[in-house]
Amino acid sequence: MTDTGPASLPAADRPDTAARLRDALLAASFTADGLLDLLGAAAYAALARSETVPALRATRGDTPLETLVRLFLLQQPVPHARVAASLPVQEALEAGWLRRVGGDEVAATVDVRPYGGPGGEDWFIVSDLGCAVGGAGGIGQRDEGVVLGVGGASTTLAGITVRTPVASALDLGTGSGIQALHAAQHATRVTATDLNPRALHITALTLALSGAPAAELREGSLFAPVRDDETFDLIVSNPPFVISPGARLTYRDGGMGGDDLCRSLVQQAGERLNEGGFAQFLANWQHVAGEDWQDRLRSWVPRGCDAWIVQREVQDVTQYAELWLRDAGDHRGDPAEYQARYDAWLDEFEARKVRAVGFGWITLRRTGSAEPVVTVEEWPHPVEQPLGETIRAHFDRLDYLRAHDDAALLDSRFRLVPEVVQEQVGLPGAEDPEHVVLRQHRGMRRATKVDTVGAGFAGVCDGTLSAGRILDAIAQLVGEDEVLLRDRTPAQIRLLVEQGFLEPAG
């Protein structure tokens, strides 16, 4: 079954129907774990590649779970009698979750995708038909107002978000409501905004079907729906960050020139944050000829905020254009139209002297410090999600380092963080290593070079001795002047603390 544009949506004002539908889905094990058990790893993974044949083959039986997979995930018409054995079918028809097709068959009006919460919760993400299985393949053949389901970007943002309990959270550009759903677990009040009213409707469905508290839904672009006097403890956004010539597809194109949308979003977030509050975004940014990309991003950071910006990937302009043309399905259409759109993309980049596009994470924290710290780095290596606690701890360490000058640092005690290992690198058979590397196996999974003093210092840190006393012992051991060693080592200690290799004891 194919669908050429957004259909009518289920009623969002019938929570009792959503609750009964949720109960029926859970009773049939229509969950993330249930799907994996039914489909097997290969068919389950194929769905993420927009390949449905393995899942169709795995659901040729007549169990309730197979019926629901065909109905809500594979968008196949199913006989009314089979659906009635799994769902309150008449109520679902009346509320708009299902529609009649053919003689005695029914079909889903929306995608419903099981989604496992971080605490093992069984949630369901609602999206437009064909926009959850495998992401956005072929989306360009649809209406621009479609609402996508779970994708790699949305799960990345959910994983990096700081999850401390807060009074208020704001999800800008909520889409299908994934970030609002996560925020509802630790925020007393959740506000979700979107330029697309259809997205707000679907967010309400996602929250209701997942058994989560309702959010305050507001229509408008970025911060436009937020009152001038409103501030929040947490702001999250997976915005339409694609740098494109125009705003053809609402779900991805911001409609501003270059990376102005992401810049505006970051710059305006500072005044919307409460003291100590976090704002976290995914973003794209331009690498412009003759300009340092790190300086470009530093200029985005609003006053009064610490920032940690991590570039995860860089693509040249041709790769970037091809990625998003394929994401929209343009490569499947008229070759001449595809070439014209490709040319338009490269013309836009050439006019702006853009050589590449970076992708990554931006985290702001509102701080009362007179000297905010802005860290911009490139880290394309594997990390361990979720990273929310790692990111929170990073900013805690900034506070610690700001409050401790070198003398206070030497009077402090530290512990080596668990699961840090030491690697010695050098030629085979050499008596001494060329250098020593400390490597994390959790969180950011960083690696950093240290000298022999740094390695020895880190290895001794167990929280019992002050940093100064450890350095004095090392100085005696290697025959170095104690005062000189105390003078030159604090910078290395600061780096090891900042990057999370060492933590203050007590």
Coordinates of C-alpha atoms in Angstrom, one line a residue:
M1 CA 0.0 0.0 0.0
T2 CA 1.4 3.4 -0.9
D3 CA 0.4 6.9 0.3
T4 CA 1.1 10.1 -1.5
G5 CA 0.6 12.6 1.3
P6 CA -0.5 13.2 4.8
A7 CA -3.9 11.7 5.7
S8 CA -6.3 12.7 8.3
L9 CA -5.0 12.1 11.8
P10 CA -6.5 10.3 14.8
A11 CA -8.4 12.4 17.3
A12 CA -6.0 13.9 19.8
D13 CA -8.8 14.6 22.4
R14 CA -9.7 11.1 23.2
P15 CA -7.3 9.9 25.8
D16 CA -9.4 7.0 26.9
T17 CA -9.2 5.5 23.4
A18 CA -5.4 6.0 23.4
A19 CA -5.2 4.3 26.8
R20 CA -7.2 1.3 25.6
L21 CA -5.2 1.1 22.4
R22 CA -2.0 1.2 24.4
D23 CA -3.2 -1.7 26.6
A24 CA -4.0 -3.7 23.5
L25 CA -0.6 -3.1 22.0
L26 CA 1.2 -4.1 25.2
A27 CA -1.0 -7.2 25.6
A28 CA 0.1 -8.3 22.1
S29 CA 3.8 -7.6 23.0
F30 CA 3.9 -4.9 20.3
T31 CA 7.0 -3.5 21.9
A32 CA 10.7 -3.0 20.9
D33 CA 11.6 -6.3 22.6
G34 CA 8.6 -8.1 21.2
L35 CA 9.4 -7.0 17.6
L36 CA 13.0 -8.2 17.9
D37 CA 11.8 -11.6 19.2
L38 CA 9.2 -11.9 16.4
L39 CA 11.3 -10.6 13.5
G40 CA 14.8 -11.7 14.4
A41 CA 17.8 -9.5 14.3
A42 CA 18.2 -9.5 10.4
A43 CA 14.6 -8.5 9.6
Y44 CA 14.5 -6.0 12.5
A45 CA 17.7 -4.3 11.2
A46 CA 16.4 -4.4 7.6
L47 CA 13.5 -2.2 8.7
A48 CA 16.0 0.6 9.6
R49 CA 17.2 0.3 5.9
S50 CA 13.7 0.8 4.5
E51 CA 13.6 -2.9 3.5
T52 CA 10.3 -4.4 4.5
V53 CA 10.4 -7.8 2.7
P54 CA 12.1 -9.7 5.6
A55 CA 9.5 -8.3 8.0
L56 CA 6.6 -9.2 5.7
R57 CA 7.9 -12.8 5.4
A58 CA 8.2 -13.0 9.2
T59 CA 4.6 -11.9 9.7
R60 CA 2.7 -14.3 7.5
G61 CA 0.9 -15.9 10.5
D62 CA -2.2 -14.7 12.3
T63 CA -1.0 -14.0 15.8
P64 CA -2.0 -10.6 17.3
L65 CA 1.6 -9.4 17.2
E66 CA 2.0 -10.3 13.5
T67 CA -1.3 -8.5 12.7
L68 CA -0.2 -5.3 14.5
V69 CA 3.2 -5.3 12.8
R70 CA 1.6 -5.5 9.4
L71 CA -1.0 -2.9 10.3
F72 CA 1.1 -0.2 12.0
L73 CA 4.7 -0.8 10.9
L74 CA 4.3 -2.2 7.4
Q75 CA 1.1 -0.3 6.5
Q76 CA -0.6 -3.3 5.0
P77 CA -4.4 -3.7 4.9
V78 CA -5.5 -6.4 7.3
P79 CA -8.9 -8.2 7.5
H80 CA -11.3 -6.6 9.9
A81 CA -11.8 -9.8 11.8
R82 CA -8.1 -10.3 12.4
V83 CA -7.7 -6.8 13.7
A84 CA -10.7 -7.2 16.0
A85 CA -9.0 -10.0 17.7
S86 CA -6.1 -7.7 18.7
L87 CA -7.6 -4.2 19.1
P88 CA -10.8 -2.4 20.0
V89 CA -11.3 -2.0 16.3
Q90 CA -14.6 -0.1 16.3
E91 CA -13.3 2.5 18.8
A92 CA -10.1 2.8 16.8
L93 CA -12.1 3.4 13.6
E94 CA -14.2 6.0 15.2
A95 CA -11.2 7.8 16.7
G96 CA -9.4 7.8 13.4
W97 CA -6.5 5.4 14.2
L98 CA -7.8 3.1 11.5
R99 CA -9.8 3.4 8.3
R100 CA -11.8 1.0 6.2
V101 CA -10.3 0.0 2.8
G102 CA -11.7 -2.5 0.3
G103 CA -14.4 -4.8 1.3
D104 CA -13.7 -6.1 4.8
E105 CA -10.2 -4.7 5.5
V106 CA -8.8 -1.9 7.6
A107 CA -5.6 0.1 7.4
A108 CA -3.7 2.4 9.8
T109 CA -3.9 6.1 9.3
V110 CA -0.5 6.7 11.0
D111 CA 2.7 4.8 11.7
V112 CA 3.0 3.6 15.3
R113 CA 6.5 2.4 16.2
P114 CA 7.5 0.8 19.5
Y115 CA 10.3 2.6 21.2
G116 CA 12.1 1.6 24.3
G117 CA 12.6 4.3 26.9
P118 CA 15.9 4.6 28.9
G119 CA 14.4 3.0 32.0
G120 CA 12.8 0.1 30.0
E121 CA 9.6 2.0 29.4
D122 CA 7.4 0.8 26.5
W123 CA 6.7 3.9 24.4
F124 CA 5.2 4.4 21.0
I125 CA 6.2 7.0 18.5
V126 CA 3.5 8.2 16.1
S127 CA 4.4 9.6 12.7
D128 CA 2.9 10.0 9.2
L129 CA 2.5 6.8 7.1
G130 CA 5.8 5.6 5.7
C131 CA 7.8 8.0 7.7
A132 CA 8.9 5.8 10.6
V133 CA 10.1 2.6 8.9
G134 CA 13.6 3.3 7.7
G135 CA 13.5 7.0 8.2
A136 CA 12.8 9.4 5.4
G137 CA 13.4 7.3 2.3
G138 CA 11.3 8.7 -0.5
I139 CA 10.0 11.5 1.6
G140 CA 10.4 13.9 -1.3
Q141 CA 7.5 12.4 -3.1
R142 CA 5.2 13.4 -0.3
D143 CA 3.7 16.6 1.0
E144 CA 6.2 18.9 2.6
G145 CA 4.3 18.9 5.9
V146 CA 4.8 15.2 6.8
V147 CA 6.0 14.4 10.2
L148 CA 8.9 11.9 10.6
G149 CA 9.3 9.3 13.3
V150 CA 12.4 8.0 15.1
G151 CA 15.7 8.6 13.3
G152 CA 19.4 8.6 14.2
A153 CA 19.4 12.4 14.9
S154 CA 16.5 12.2 17.3
T155 CA 17.9 9.3 19.3
T156 CA 21.4 11.0 19.4
L157 CA 19.8 14.1 20.9
A158 CA 17.8 12.1 23.4
G159 CA 21.0 10.3 24.4
I160 CA 23.1 13.4 25.0
T161 CA 20.5 15.3 26.9
V162 CA 21.1 16.0 30.6
R163 CA 18.4 14.2 32.6
T164 CA 18.4 15.8 36.0
P165 CA 14.9 16.6 37.4
V166 CA 13.8 20.0 36.4
A167 CA 10.7 22.2 36.8
S168 CA 10.4 23.2 33.1
A169 CA 11.5 21.9 29.7
L170 CA 11.1 23.3 26.2
D171 CA 11.2 21.2 23.1
L172 CA 11.7 23.4 20.0
G173 CA 10.6 21.9 16.7
T174 CA 9.1 18.8 18.4
G175 CA 8.2 16.9 15.3
S176 CA 6.7 13.6 16.4
G177 CA 7.3 14.4 20.1
I178 CA 10.3 12.2 20.9
Q179 CA 12.2 14.8 22.9
A180 CA 9.0 15.9 24.7
L181 CA 8.3 12.3 25.6
H182 CA 11.8 11.9 27.2
A183 CA 11.5 15.3 28.9
A184 CA 8.2 14.4 30.4
Q185 CA 9.9 11.7 32.6
H186 CA 12.0 14.3 34.5
A187 CA 10.3 17.7 33.9
T188 CA 7.3 18.9 35.8
R189 CA 6.1 21.0 32.9
V190 CA 6.9 20.4 29.2
T191 CA 6.3 22.9 26.4
A192 CA 6.6 21.7 22.8
T193 CA 6.6 24.0 19.8
D194 CA 6.5 23.4 16.1
L195 CA 5.9 25.5 12.9
N196 CA 3.9 22.5 11.6
P197 CA 0.5 22.2 13.3
R198 CA 0.4 18.6 12.1
A199 CA 3.5 17.9 14.2
L200 CA 1.9 19.2 17.4
H201 CA -1.1 17.0 16.8
I202 CA 1.1 14.0 16.3
T203 CA 3.1 14.9 19.4
A204 CA -0.1 14.8 21.4
L205 CA -0.8 11.3 20.0
T206 CA 2.8 10.1 20.8
L207 CA 2.5 11.3 24.4
A208 CA -1.0 9.8 24.9
L209 CA -0.2 6.5 23.4
S210 CA 3.0 6.2 25.5
G211 CA 1.1 6.9 28.7
A212 CA 3.0 10.1 29.3
P213 CA 1.7 13.4 30.7
A214 CA 0.4 15.9 28.1
A215 CA 2.6 18.7 27.0
E216 CA 1.7 22.4 26.4
L217 CA 1.7 22.6 22.6
R218 CA 2.3 25.8 20.8
E219 CA 2.5 26.6 17.1
G220 CA 5.2 28.8 15.7
S221 CA 8.9 28.9 14.6
L222 CA 11.7 28.4 17.1
F223 CA 11.3 30.8 20.1
A224 CA 8.4 32.7 18.5
P225 CA 5.7 30.9 20.6
V226 CA 7.6 31.5 23.8
R227 CA 6.5 34.5 25.9
D228 CA 9.1 37.2 26.6
D229 CA 9.1 36.5 30.3
E230 CA 9.4 32.7 30.1
T231 CA 12.5 30.9 31.0
F232 CA 13.3 27.1 31.3
D233 CA 15.6 24.7 33.0
L234 CA 16.1 22.6 29.9
I235 CA 15.8 23.5 26.2
V236 CA 16.3 20.8 23.6
S237 CA 16.0 21.0 19.8
N238 CA 16.6 18.8 16.8
P239 CA 15.9 21.7 14.4
P240 CA 15.6 21.7 10.6
F241 CA 19.3 22.2 10.4
V242 CA 19.9 21.2 6.8
I243 CA 21.8 24.0 4.9
S244 CA 19.9 24.1 1.6
P245 CA 18.9 26.5 -1.2
G246 CA 15.4 27.2 0.0
A247 CA 12.9 25.6 2.3
R248 CA 11.3 22.9 0.2
L249 CA 10.8 20.4 3.0
T250 CA 9.6 21.6 6.4
Y251 CA 11.0 18.7 8.3
R252 CA 14.6 19.5 7.4
D253 CA 15.0 22.9 5.8
G254 CA 15.1 25.9 8.1
G255 CA 14.3 28.5 5.4
M256 CA 17.2 30.8 6.5
G257 CA 20.4 31.4 4.6
G258 CA 23.3 29.1 5.3
D259 CA 23.6 28.1 8.9
D260 CA 21.7 31.2 10.2
L261 CA 18.9 29.1 11.7
C262 CA 21.3 27.1 13.9
R263 CA 23.2 30.3 14.9
S264 CA 20.0 32.1 15.8
L265 CA 18.7 29.2 17.8
V266 CA 21.9 29.0 19.9
Q267 CA 22.2 32.8 20.3
Q268 CA 18.6 33.2 21.5
A269 CA 18.7 30.3 23.9
G270 CA 20.9 32.0 26.5
E271 CA 18.2 34.5 27.6
R272 CA 15.6 31.7 27.8
L273 CA 17.6 29.7 30.3
N274 CA 17.3 29.7 34.1
E275 CA 20.5 29.9 36.1
G276 CA 22.2 26.5 35.8
G277 CA 19.9 25.4 33.0
F278 CA 21.0 23.5 29.9
A279 CA 20.2 24.1 26.2
Q280 CA 21.2 21.2 23.9
F281 CA 21.0 21.1 20.1
L282 CA 22.0 19.2 17.1
A283 CA 23.3 21.5 14.4
N284 CA 25.0 21.9 11.1
W285 CA 27.6 24.6 10.4
Q286 CA 29.5 25.9 7.5
H287 CA 33.2 25.7 7.0
V288 CA 33.9 28.9 5.1
A289 CA 37.1 29.6 3.1
G290 CA 39.5 31.8 5.1
E291 CA 37.6 31.3 8.4
D292 CA 38.4 29.1 11.4
W293 CA 35.2 26.9 12.0
Q294 CA 35.9 26.9 15.7
D295 CA 35.9 30.7 15.8
R296 CA 32.7 30.7 13.9
L297 CA 31.0 28.5 16.5
R298 CA 32.5 30.4 19.4
S299 CA 30.8 33.6 18.1
W300 CA 27.4 31.8 18.4
V301 CA 27.7 31.3 22.1
P302 CA 25.5 33.8 24.0
R303 CA 26.9 35.8 26.9
G304 CA 26.6 34.3 30.3
C305 CA 26.8 30.7 29.1
D306 CA 29.4 28.0 29.3
A307 CA 29.4 25.9 26.1
W308 CA 30.6 22.5 24.9
I309 CA 30.5 22.1 21.1
V310 CA 31.5 18.8 19.6
Q311 CA 32.0 18.4 15.8
R312 CA 31.2 14.7 15.1
E313 CA 31.4 14.7 11.3
V314 CA 32.5 16.9 8.3
Q315 CA 31.4 16.4 4.7
D316 CA 32.5 18.3 1.6
V317 CA 29.8 20.1 -0.2
T318 CA 29.3 17.5 -2.8
Q319 CA 28.8 14.7 -0.3
Y320 CA 26.5 16.9 1.7
A321 CA 24.3 17.8 -1.2
E322 CA 24.1 14.1 -2.4
L323 CA 23.2 13.0 1.2
W324 CA 20.1 15.2 1.4
L325 CA 19.0 14.8 -2.2
R326 CA 19.0 11.1 -1.6
D327 CA 17.3 11.5 1.8
A328 CA 14.5 13.3 0.0
G329 CA 14.3 10.6 -2.7
D330 CA 15.2 13.1 -5.5
H331 CA 17.6 10.6 -7.0
R332 CA 14.6 8.4 -7.9
G333 CA 12.9 11.1 -9.9
D334 CA 13.6 12.9 -13.2
P335 CA 17.4 13.0 -13.8
A336 CA 17.2 16.5 -15.2
E337 CA 15.4 17.8 -12.1
Y338 CA 17.8 16.0 -9.8
Q339 CA 20.8 17.6 -11.6
A340 CA 19.1 21.0 -11.4
R341 CA 18.6 20.7 -7.7
Y342 CA 22.2 19.5 -7.2
D343 CA 23.5 22.5 -9.2
A344 CA 21.4 24.8 -7.1
W345 CA 22.9 23.4 -3.9
L346 CA 26.5 23.8 -5.2
D347 CA 25.7 27.3 -6.4
E348 CA 24.5 28.3 -2.9
F349 CA 27.7 26.9 -1.4
E350 CA 29.9 28.6 -3.9
A351 CA 28.2 31.9 -3.4
R352 CA 28.9 31.6 0.4
K353 CA 32.4 30.3 -0.1
V354 CA 31.5 27.2 1.8
R355 CA 33.9 24.3 1.4
A356 CA 32.4 21.8 3.8
V357 CA 29.7 21.3 6.4
G358 CA 30.1 20.1 10.0
F359 CA 27.6 18.3 12.1
G360 CA 27.6 17.9 15.8
W361 CA 26.2 18.7 19.3
I362 CA 26.0 22.1 21.0
T363 CA 25.4 22.2 24.8
L364 CA 25.0 25.5 26.6
R365 CA 24.7 26.0 30.4
R366 CA 23.7 29.3 31.9
T367 CA 26.3 30.3 34.5
G368 CA 26.7 33.1 36.9
S369 CA 30.5 33.0 36.4
A370 CA 32.2 36.2 35.2
E371 CA 34.4 34.0 33.0
P372 CA 32.3 31.5 31.0
V373 CA 34.2 28.6 29.4
V374 CA 33.7 27.7 25.8
T375 CA 35.1 24.4 24.5
V376 CA 34.9 23.7 20.8
E377 CA 36.5 20.4 19.6
E378 CA 36.4 17.7 17.0
W379 CA 35.7 14.2 18.2
P380 CA 34.6 11.9 15.3
H381 CA 35.4 8.7 17.3
P382 CA 32.9 6.2 18.8
V383 CA 31.3 7.2 22.1
E384 CA 29.1 5.4 24.6
Q385 CA 25.5 6.6 24.7
P386 CA 23.7 7.8 26.7
L387 CA 26.0 10.7 27.3
G388 CA 23.7 12.9 29.4
E389 CA 25.5 12.2 32.7
T390 CA 28.9 12.6 31.0
I391 CA 27.9 16.0 29.7
R392 CA 26.5 17.1 33.1
A393 CA 29.8 16.0 34.8
H394 CA 31.8 18.0 32.2
F395 CA 30.2 21.2 33.4
D396 CA 30.5 20.3 37.0
R397 CA 34.2 19.9 36.4
L398 CA 34.4 23.3 34.8
D399 CA 32.9 24.8 38.0
Y400 CA 35.4 22.9 40.1
L401 CA 38.4 24.1 38.1
R402 CA 37.2 27.7 38.1
A403 CA 37.0 27.6 41.9
H404 CA 40.5 26.2 42.3
D405 CA 43.6 28.1 41.5
D406 CA 46.9 26.1 41.1
A407 CA 47.6 26.3 44.9
A408 CA 44.2 25.0 45.7
L409 CA 44.5 22.3 43.0
L410 CA 47.8 21.0 44.6
D411 CA 46.1 20.8 48.0
S412 CA 43.2 18.7 46.5
R413 CA 42.9 15.0 46.3
F414 CA 41.9 13.1 43.1
R415 CA 40.8 9.7 42.0
L416 CA 41.5 8.0 38.7
V417 CA 38.1 7.5 37.0
P418 CA 37.2 3.8 36.7
E419 CA 37.9 2.0 33.4
V420 CA 40.8 4.2 32.4
V421 CA 43.7 2.2 31.1
Q422 CA 47.3 3.1 30.2
E423 CA 48.9 2.3 26.9
Q424 CA 52.6 2.6 26.2
V425 CA 53.5 3.3 22.6
G426 CA 56.9 2.8 21.1
L427 CA 59.1 0.7 18.9
P428 CA 59.3 -3.1 19.7
G429 CA 62.1 -3.9 22.0
A430 CA 62.7 -0.2 23.0
E431 CA 63.6 0.2 26.7
D432 CA 61.3 3.2 27.2
P433 CA 58.0 4.1 25.4
E434 CA 57.9 7.0 23.0
H435 CA 54.8 8.2 24.8
V436 CA 52.1 7.1 27.2
V437 CA 48.4 7.3 26.4
L438 CA 45.5 7.3 28.9
R439 CA 42.3 5.9 27.4
Q440 CA 38.7 5.9 28.7
H441 CA 36.4 3.0 28.0
R442 CA 33.2 4.8 29.0
G443 CA 31.5 8.0 28.0
M444 CA 33.4 10.0 25.4
R445 CA 36.1 7.3 25.2
R446 CA 38.8 9.8 25.1
A447 CA 42.5 9.2 24.7
T448 CA 45.2 11.7 25.8
K449 CA 49.0 11.7 25.7
V450 CA 50.8 12.2 29.0
D451 CA 54.4 12.4 30.0
T452 CA 55.9 9.9 32.5
V453 CA 55.1 12.3 35.4
G454 CA 51.5 12.6 34.3
A455 CA 51.1 8.8 33.9
G456 CA 52.7 8.2 37.3
F457 CA 50.6 10.9 38.9
A458 CA 47.3 9.5 37.5
G459 CA 48.2 6.0 38.5
V460 CA 48.7 7.0 42.1
C461 CA 45.5 9.0 42.5
D462 CA 43.2 7.0 44.7
G463 CA 41.9 9.9 46.8
T464 CA 44.2 9.5 49.8
L465 CA 47.0 11.9 49.1
S466 CA 46.9 15.5 47.9
A467 CA 48.2 16.3 44.4
G468 CA 51.1 18.2 45.9
R469 CA 52.2 15.3 48.1
I470 CA 52.1 12.9 45.1
L471 CA 54.2 15.3 43.0
D472 CA 56.7 15.7 45.8
A473 CA 57.1 11.9 46.0
I474 CA 57.5 11.7 42.2
A475 CA 60.1 14.4 42.3
Q476 CA 62.2 12.5 44.8
L477 CA 61.8 9.3 42.7
V478 CA 62.9 10.8 39.4
G479 CA 65.4 13.3 41.0
E480 CA 63.6 16.4 39.9
D481 CA 63.3 19.7 41.8
E482 CA 60.0 19.6 43.8
V483 CA 59.2 23.3 43.3
L484 CA 59.8 23.2 39.6
L485 CA 57.6 20.1 39.3
R486 CA 54.8 21.7 41.3
D487 CA 55.0 24.8 39.0
R488 CA 54.7 22.9 35.7
T489 CA 52.3 20.1 36.5
P490 CA 49.0 21.9 37.4
A491 CA 48.2 22.5 33.7
Q492 CA 48.4 18.8 33.0
I493 CA 46.3 18.0 36.1
R494 CA 43.7 20.6 34.9
L495 CA 43.5 18.9 31.5
L496 CA 43.1 15.4 33.0
V497 CA 40.3 16.8 35.2
E498 CA 38.6 18.7 32.4
Q499 CA 38.6 15.7 30.1
G500 CA 37.3 13.4 32.8
F501 CA 40.3 11.2 33.5
L502 CA 40.6 12.4 37.1
E503 CA 37.8 13.4 39.5
P504 CA 38.0 15.3 42.7
A505 CA 37.9 13.0 45.8
G506 CA 35.3 14.0 48.3

